[in-house]
Amino acid sequence: MELARFLEKNLGQVERPARYIGGEVNACSRDPQTVAVRWVLAYPDLYDIGASNLGLQVLYETINLREDAMAERVYLPWHDMQERMRAAGVPLFSLESRRPVADCEILGITLQHELTYANVIRLLDLAGIPRRASDRGPEYPLVVAGGPGCFNPEPLADVFDVMVVGNGERAAGRITDILAEGKSRPRADLLRELAREPGCYVPSLYRPRYDAAGAFDGMRPEPGAPERVTAEVLGDLDSSPLPSRPVMPYLEAVHDRASIEVFRGCTRGCRFCQAGFTSRPVRERGVPMLREWARRLLANTGYGELSLSSLNTPDHSAIRELVLALREDLEGTHTRLSLPSLRCDIASVELAALTREARRSGLTFAPEAGSQRMRDGINKGVREEDIIETLEFAVARGWKRAKLYFMLGLPGERDEDVVAIAELARMLLARPGLRQLQLTLSVSCFVPKAQTPFQWAAQASPEELLRRQSLLRQALPRKNVSFNWHGAEASYLEGLLARGDRRLLPVIERASESGCFDNWSESFDYERWERAWQGMEPAPAHYVERERDPAEKLPWEHIDCRVAKSYLLQEYERSRSGAITPDCRADACGDCGACPGGGLS
Amino acid sequence: MSVRLEICFRRSGDLRFLSHLETVRLWHRALKRAGLPIHYTEGFNPHPKVVFWHALPLGAAAEADRIEVTLEREVDLAGATRALAEAVPRGIEVEETLYVDAIAPRLGRRYPFAVYVFSGPLPADLPVAAELERSLARAGIAYESAAVTADGAKAEVRLLLDCSGSAPSLKRIAAEVAGFLGCGIESLFIARTGIYPVRTNERTAH
């Protein structure tokens, strides 16, 4: 069916048609005929989630500033729309020009979360694009990945022509240049050239080896392909573009606000945190630039809230100056200032009190573990007295609600560490200064990630996590506390995809054939995945539940995030002895390898 | 001294598929982008003071709609119209802006009447308008006047409704119109062609 007629007939029948109509304020409206390279940037989840992604907004604006290229968007349509498109034989179309996604030159898909991997396959199926790079001829777009999923690219490696590791701004520009110069060149030639670009991993030029027992035994690059692909890190953020015309969703997306990125990287060194180890070193933007960015962004969007985003915003070296300056700039504009991430200390609460957001919403902190032993093991650097002091300070200043994040299943966790979460909550509620406090505990399950000190660690099975959850549940106080739980089964799947290799693709494909939207609780169906991996060799437990030997080859070791393997291993050993590693900005350099002087540009 | 500004606009194309809540969001953002000195409500959660006419069902077009916004001070009307026209997304056309006297009744009272047009496929045998009037009466649907016309392959039912009491129940009306035309309710296209201060409306007369 012709697309216009399809939309006319179906937009009124699907849930939230605003997801599919396009033409939002600040969306690109160029004619694809006038450019050499048309990108479609895809977030493989619902519009409501994807529209808030800052990384794609940066790429969208950067590409659309070019004369010779343009970028459009696509998201995975919700179940109801997918069914209607399939029934009518309508292929996935871009929101801007409403042309088939399969007709573009480059399809860029961001890998933000493992539970969207089945969505990636679903998206390609809907677009009518063959799933594997080796099955695609030159008539199909170059399919490129970006985002944190590329730090272990292997589970989806056979899908992509190129996977961009690290900051993607420059690589996206180079890929565009190379394609604009020679669209009609043989694909193999293009890929060989792309493989020489910094941060560009071309999976088809690497062959995995497995030993007789089925264990991964290293990656063999083809002649001309680099031994290792080093993550791109933009050295100077002040000279990188500031996207200030983000597309304005009609519906309320997950982050319904303007956002400025105050810095990249974090050197606090929490051992479970992938972003903390893959985005080093810390690179800040200066206060004048951030003010100017905020001014432009608010004028172009009309948002009523400005958020200061980063991995740990209170760590910006001039954060107080920045907040005070922005507060002045926003005076009389009916725009609230918000800080999404707070450290568990008084300085962070003081900072929050300076923003207009103050006290309207509760405060959120992440002690991550209940016992000091566990918090030291993950290098969280938060002591019990910090939590007490911070909450008492907040309550004395008028806050009434606080949310605390914890993880179950951290390496080395014992039953007493699980119960310690409940004991911490009980102790807090018993303090005279915290009587007024409404406490929420949010408890998720730890998932070891590639490129972190815990990449060798065993992950607990869903059964074991469920046992610990019920242990905690029984120990929790009954009054003045509410709890959120995160699914143990979804975390297990996340863990499998996070540290898997290329042999997982058939599993992901099978699972995608019977469902998608695994990160939506109403769509997640663990049995579907159990069926998909039935008979798989090696079994999921091989990837998830096994403590890996430091001598073992890891499927993502050809991806170099600059932090030395020896440093990660040293951190893993320190975690076992509960040794704290201080932040290198406040203390001595830990020699992690992220800033060897060279490499940064 | 705050002033009341009435904005006249059309909403067509795919923006018909926005929900009322999404439409409200769209206007809040557009007013802010246009740089108008919007008056915000006092209190815990200040928001722009914008008054909308009765909500349209999803998929319905508005050919001459109006909203009212309170500004903190007077602005140049031509400039405001231009700024708003630039600030709204494609699919909304801002036609004019005008001031409303401080003591004038609220938007819904100033424009209590509306014409809704339902178009659907022309049946082989178009019944006379009186039949529609009978079925509307049977269903207990109040209306001021009704007209049925045929144009090419399309039949059009125009209804003038008094909406001063409450929002018209367009779902029920559409069901009656669909029954009258002998088509499915999903093949009806609904448009509000105008809102009016008085009952007289020439276009429904013929």
PDB file of C-alpha atoms in Angstrom, chain A residues 79-241:
ATOM      1  CA  HIS A  79       3.524  -3.442  18.497  1.00  0.00           C
ATOM      2  CA  ASP A  80       0.222  -2.102  17.133  1.00  0.00           C
ATOM      3  CA  MET A  81       1.869  -0.068  14.382  1.00  0.00           C
ATOM      4  CA  GLN A  82       4.280  -2.902  13.486  1.00  0.00           C
ATOM      5  CA  GLU A  83       1.336  -5.238  12.939  1.00  0.00           C
ATOM      6  CA  ARG A  84      -0.445  -2.757  10.721  1.00  0.00           C
ATOM      7  CA  MET A  85       2.704  -2.045   8.690  1.00  0.00           C
ATOM      8  CA  ARG A  86       3.348  -5.735   8.168  1.00  0.00           C
ATOM      9  CA  ALA A  87      -0.244  -6.437   7.217  1.00  0.00           C
ATOM     10  CA  ALA A  88      -0.187  -3.611   4.658  1.00  0.00           C
ATOM     11  CA  GLY A  89       3.314  -4.413   3.398  1.00  0.00           C
ATOM     12  CA  VAL A  90       4.554  -0.944   4.343  1.00  0.00           C
ATOM     13  CA  PRO A  91       8.318  -0.875   5.018  1.00  0.00           C
ATOM     14  CA  LEU A  92       9.891   1.157   7.805  1.00  0.00           C
ATOM     15  CA  PHE A  93      10.033   4.821   6.738  1.00  0.00           C
ATOM     16  CA  SER A  94      11.959   7.820   8.029  1.00  0.00           C
ATOM     17  CA  LEU A  95      10.008  10.429   9.976  1.00  0.00           C
ATOM     18  CA  GLU A  96      11.203  13.366   7.866  1.00  0.00           C
ATOM     19  CA  SER A  97      10.948  12.519   4.171  1.00  0.00           C
ATOM     20  CA  ARG A  98       8.833   9.392   4.727  1.00  0.00           C
ATOM     21  CA  ARG A  99      11.031   7.422   2.383  1.00  0.00           C
ATOM     22  CA  PRO A 100      11.880   3.798   3.015  1.00  0.00           C
ATOM     23  CA  VAL A 101      14.759   3.439   5.452  1.00  0.00           C
ATOM     24  CA  ALA A 102      16.253   0.843   3.086  1.00  0.00           C
ATOM     25  CA  ASP A 103      16.793   3.590   0.466  1.00  0.00           C
ATOM     26  CA  CYS A 104      19.198   5.672   2.539  1.00  0.00           C
ATOM     27  CA  GLU A 105      23.000   5.570   2.229  1.00  0.00           C
ATOM     28  CA  ILE A 106      23.785   5.044   5.912  1.00  0.00           C
ATOM     29  CA  LEU A 107      21.591   3.590   8.605  1.00  0.00           C
ATOM     30  CA  GLY A 108      23.072   4.524  11.989  1.00  0.00           C
ATOM     31  CA  ILE A 109      21.740   2.539  14.930  1.00  0.00           C
ATOM     32  CA  THR A 110      22.604   3.427  18.498  1.00  0.00           C
ATOM     33  CA  LEU A 111      23.215   0.605  20.970  1.00  0.00           C
ATOM     34  CA  GLN A 112      22.324   2.112  24.311  1.00  0.00           C
ATOM     35  CA  HIS A 113      21.186  -0.975  26.124  1.00  0.00           C
ATOM     36  CA  GLU A 114      21.488  -4.744  25.707  1.00  0.00           C
ATOM     37  CA  LEU A 115      17.742  -5.216  26.055  1.00  0.00           C
ATOM     38  CA  THR A 116      17.263  -3.366  22.768  1.00  0.00           C
ATOM     39  CA  TYR A 117      19.342  -5.867  20.758  1.00  0.00           C
ATOM     40  CA  ALA A 118      16.331  -7.886  19.613  1.00  0.00           C
ATOM     41  CA  ASN A 119      14.757  -4.567  18.586  1.00  0.00           C
ATOM     42  CA  VAL A 120      17.711  -3.960  16.254  1.00  0.00           C
ATOM     43  CA  ILE A 121      16.883  -7.135  14.339  1.00  0.00           C
ATOM     44  CA  ARG A 122      13.194  -6.261  14.345  1.00  0.00           C
ATOM     45  CA  LEU A 123      14.006  -2.814  12.970  1.00  0.00           C
ATOM     46  CA  LEU A 124      16.059  -4.260  10.096  1.00  0.00           C
ATOM     47  CA  ASP A 125      13.290  -6.767   9.320  1.00  0.00           C
ATOM     48  CA  LEU A 126      10.680  -4.004   9.185  1.00  0.00           C
ATOM     49  CA  ALA A 127      12.955  -1.969   6.927  1.00  0.00           C
ATOM     50  CA  GLY A 128      13.421  -4.948   4.605  1.00  0.00           C
ATOM     51  CA  ILE A 129      17.196  -4.849   5.097  1.00  0.00           C
ATOM     52  CA  PRO A 130      18.993  -8.217   5.397  1.00  0.00           C
ATOM     53  CA  ARG A 131      20.111  -8.806   8.981  1.00  0.00           C
ATOM     54  CA  ARG A 132      23.708  -9.720   8.319  1.00  0.00           C
ATOM     55  CA  ALA A 133      26.278  -7.504   6.672  1.00  0.00           C
ATOM     56  CA  SER A 134      27.463 -10.461   4.581  1.00  0.00           C
ATOM     57  CA  ASP A 135      23.964 -10.802   3.052  1.00  0.00           C
ATOM     58  CA  ARG A 136      23.748  -7.177   1.962  1.00  0.00           C
ATOM     59  CA  GLY A 137      24.730  -6.049  -1.474  1.00  0.00           C
ATOM     60  CA  PRO A 138      25.666  -2.505  -2.488  1.00  0.00           C
ATOM     61  CA  GLU A 139      21.982  -1.694  -3.038  1.00  0.00           C
ATOM     62  CA  TYR A 140      21.479  -1.637   0.732  1.00  0.00           C
ATOM     63  CA  PRO A 141      22.569   1.090   3.138  1.00  0.00           C
ATOM     64  CA  LEU A 142      25.794   0.863   5.068  1.00  0.00           C
ATOM     65  CA  VAL A 143      24.604  -0.192   8.536  1.00  0.00           C
ATOM     66  CA  VAL A 144      26.605   1.511  11.273  1.00  0.00           C
ATOM     67  CA  ALA A 145      26.421   1.155  15.055  1.00  0.00           C
ATOM     68  CA  GLY A 146      27.375   3.570  17.791  1.00  0.00           C
ATOM     69  CA  GLY A 147      26.821   3.937  21.516  1.00  0.00           C
ATOM     70  CA  PRO A 148      28.067   2.039  24.563  1.00  0.00           C
ATOM     71  CA  GLY A 149      27.034  -1.313  23.055  1.00  0.00           C
ATOM     72  CA  CYS A 150      30.137  -1.007  20.858  1.00  0.00           C
ATOM     73  CA  PHE A 151      32.400  -1.500  23.888  1.00  0.00           C
ATOM     74  CA  ASN A 152      31.556  -5.166  23.453  1.00  0.00           C
ATOM     75  CA  PRO A 153      30.409  -5.158  19.827  1.00  0.00           C
ATOM     76  CA  GLU A 154      30.501  -8.919  19.329  1.00  0.00           C
ATOM     77  CA  PRO A 155      26.916 -10.112  19.912  1.00  0.00           C
ATOM     78  CA  LEU A 156      25.727  -7.888  17.028  1.00  0.00           C
ATOM     79  CA  ALA A 157      29.030  -7.721  15.120  1.00  0.00           C
ATOM     80  CA  ASP A 158      27.781  -9.760  12.157  1.00  0.00           C
ATOM     81  CA  VAL A 159      24.907  -7.305  11.687  1.00  0.00           C
ATOM     82  CA  PHE A 160      26.962  -4.163  11.197  1.00  0.00           C
ATOM     83  CA  ASP A 161      29.274  -2.972   8.454  1.00  0.00           C
ATOM     84  CA  VAL A 162      30.958  -0.538  10.820  1.00  0.00           C
ATOM     85  CA  MET A 163      30.754  -0.065  14.591  1.00  0.00           C
ATOM     86  CA  VAL A 164      31.944   3.253  15.993  1.00  0.00           C
ATOM     87  CA  VAL A 165      33.687   2.956  19.343  1.00  0.00           C
ATOM     88  CA  GLY A 166      33.735   5.977  21.660  1.00  0.00           C
ATOM     89  CA  ASN A 167      32.673   9.532  20.813  1.00  0.00           C
ATOM     90  CA  GLY A 168      31.011   9.379  17.408  1.00  0.00           C
ATOM     91  CA  GLU A 169      31.038  12.962  16.135  1.00  0.00           C
ATOM     92  CA  ARG A 170      34.263  12.775  14.160  1.00  0.00           C
ATOM     93  CA  ALA A 171      33.819   9.223  12.937  1.00  0.00           C
ATOM     94  CA  ALA A 172      30.332  10.051  11.618  1.00  0.00           C
ATOM     95  CA  GLY A 173      31.866  12.934   9.707  1.00  0.00           C
ATOM     96  CA  ARG A 174      34.592  10.753   8.209  1.00  0.00           C
ATOM     97  CA  ILE A 175      32.167   8.006   7.223  1.00  0.00           C
ATOM     98  CA  THR A 176      30.041  10.643   5.491  1.00  0.00           C
ATOM     99  CA  ASP A 177      33.082  12.059   3.662  1.00  0.00           C
ATOM    100  CA  ILE A 178      34.206   8.652   2.466  1.00  0.00           C
ATOM    101  CA  LEU A 179      30.758   7.729   1.237  1.00  0.00           C
ATOM    102  CA  ALA A 180      30.150  11.122  -0.377  1.00  0.00           C
ATOM    103  CA  GLU A 181      33.410  10.760  -2.330  1.00  0.00           C
ATOM    104  CA  GLY A 182      32.813   7.285  -3.596  1.00  0.00           C
ATOM    105  CA  LYS A 183      29.328   5.898  -3.181  1.00  0.00           C
ATOM    106  CA  SER A 184      29.667   3.560  -6.091  1.00  0.00           C
ATOM    107  CA  ARG A 185      32.947   2.002  -5.013  1.00  0.00           C
ATOM    108  CA  PRO A 186      32.836  -1.699  -4.175  1.00  0.00           C
ATOM    109  CA  ARG A 187      31.656  -2.224  -0.618  1.00  0.00           C
ATOM    110  CA  ALA A 188      34.778  -4.245   0.271  1.00  0.00           C
ATOM    111  CA  ASP A 189      36.984  -1.277  -0.719  1.00  0.00           C
ATOM    112  CA  LEU A 190      34.918   1.143   1.314  1.00  0.00           C
ATOM    113  CA  LEU A 191      35.062  -1.093   4.352  1.00  0.00           C
ATOM    114  CA  ARG A 192      38.841  -1.460   4.116  1.00  0.00           C
ATOM    115  CA  GLU A 193      39.203   2.293   4.024  1.00  0.00           C
ATOM    116  CA  LEU A 194      36.752   2.768   6.889  1.00  0.00           C
ATOM    117  CA  ALA A 195      38.653   0.216   8.993  1.00  0.00           C
ATOM    118  CA  ARG A 196      41.631   2.591   8.984  1.00  0.00           C
ATOM    119  CA  GLU A 197      39.609   5.451  10.489  1.00  0.00           C
ATOM    120  CA  PRO A 198      40.041   6.057  14.227  1.00  0.00           C
ATOM    121  CA  GLY A 199      37.282   4.450  16.281  1.00  0.00           C
ATOM    122  CA  CYS A 200      35.845   2.519  13.327  1.00  0.00           C
ATOM    123  CA  TYR A 201      35.563  -1.229  13.840  1.00  0.00           C
ATOM    124  CA  VAL A 202      34.711  -3.219  10.718  1.00  0.00           C
ATOM    125  CA  PRO A 203      33.628  -6.615  12.096  1.00  0.00           C
ATOM    126  CA  SER A 204      33.822  -8.466   8.769  1.00  0.00           C
ATOM    127  CA  LEU A 205      37.594  -7.963   8.788  1.00  0.00           C
ATOM    128  CA  TYR A 206      37.965  -9.919  12.026  1.00  0.00           C
ATOM    129  CA  ARG A 207      37.496 -13.644  12.501  1.00  0.00           C
ATOM    130  CA  PRO A 208      36.872 -15.051  15.961  1.00  0.00           C
ATOM    131  CA  ARG A 209      38.563 -18.323  16.919  1.00  0.00           C
ATOM    132  CA  TYR A 210      37.206 -20.855  19.348  1.00  0.00           C
ATOM    133  CA  ASP A 211      39.129 -23.696  20.990  1.00  0.00           C
ATOM    134  CA  ALA A 212      38.141 -27.347  20.979  1.00  0.00           C
ATOM    135  CA  ALA A 213      36.151 -26.905  24.180  1.00  0.00           C
ATOM    136  CA  GLY A 214      34.180 -24.059  22.588  1.00  0.00           C
ATOM    137  CA  ALA A 215      35.829 -21.227  24.505  1.00  0.00           C
ATOM    138  CA  PHE A 216      36.599 -17.980  22.706  1.00  0.00           C
ATOM    139  CA  ASP A 217      40.226 -18.051  21.632  1.00  0.00           C
ATOM    140  CA  GLY A 218      40.993 -14.623  20.253  1.00  0.00           C
ATOM    141  CA  MET A 219      40.263 -12.505  17.199  1.00  0.00           C
ATOM    142  CA  ARG A 220      42.199 -12.696  13.961  1.00  0.00           C
ATOM    143  CA  PRO A 221      42.235  -9.480  11.944  1.00  0.00           C
ATOM    144  CA  GLU A 222      42.519  -9.724   8.172  1.00  0.00           C
ATOM    145  CA  PRO A 223      45.571  -8.197   6.528  1.00  0.00           C
ATOM    146  CA  GLY A 224      45.334  -4.419   6.624  1.00  0.00           C
ATOM    147  CA  ALA A 225      42.885  -4.289   9.513  1.00  0.00           C
ATOM    148  CA  PRO A 226      44.326  -2.914  12.743  1.00  0.00           C
ATOM    149  CA  GLU A 227      45.080  -5.377  15.536  1.00  0.00           C
ATOM    150  CA  ARG A 228      43.064  -3.261  17.950  1.00  0.00           C
ATOM    151  CA  VAL A 229      40.443  -0.546  17.515  1.00  0.00           C
ATOM    152  CA  THR A 230      40.937   2.336  19.906  1.00  0.00           C
ATOM    153  CA  ALA A 231      37.921   4.249  21.200  1.00  0.00           C
ATOM    154  CA  GLU A 232      37.697   7.836  19.967  1.00  0.00           C
ATOM    155  CA  VAL A 233      37.822  10.489  22.650  1.00  0.00           C
ATOM    156  CA  LEU A 234      37.182  14.128  21.777  1.00  0.00           C
ATOM    157  CA  GLY A 235      39.871  16.015  23.644  1.00  0.00           C
ATOM    158  CA  ASP A 236      38.560  19.543  23.539  1.00  0.00           C
ATOM    159  CA  LEU A 237      34.826  19.791  24.080  1.00  0.00           C
ATOM    160  CA  ASP A 238      34.793  23.580  23.904  1.00  0.00           C
ATOM    161  CA  SER A 239      35.585  23.408  20.202  1.00  0.00           C
ATOM    162  CA  SER A 240      33.087  20.653  19.469  1.00  0.00           C
ATOM    163  CA  PRO A 241      29.628  21.629  18.232  1.00  0.00           C
TER     164      PRO A 241
END
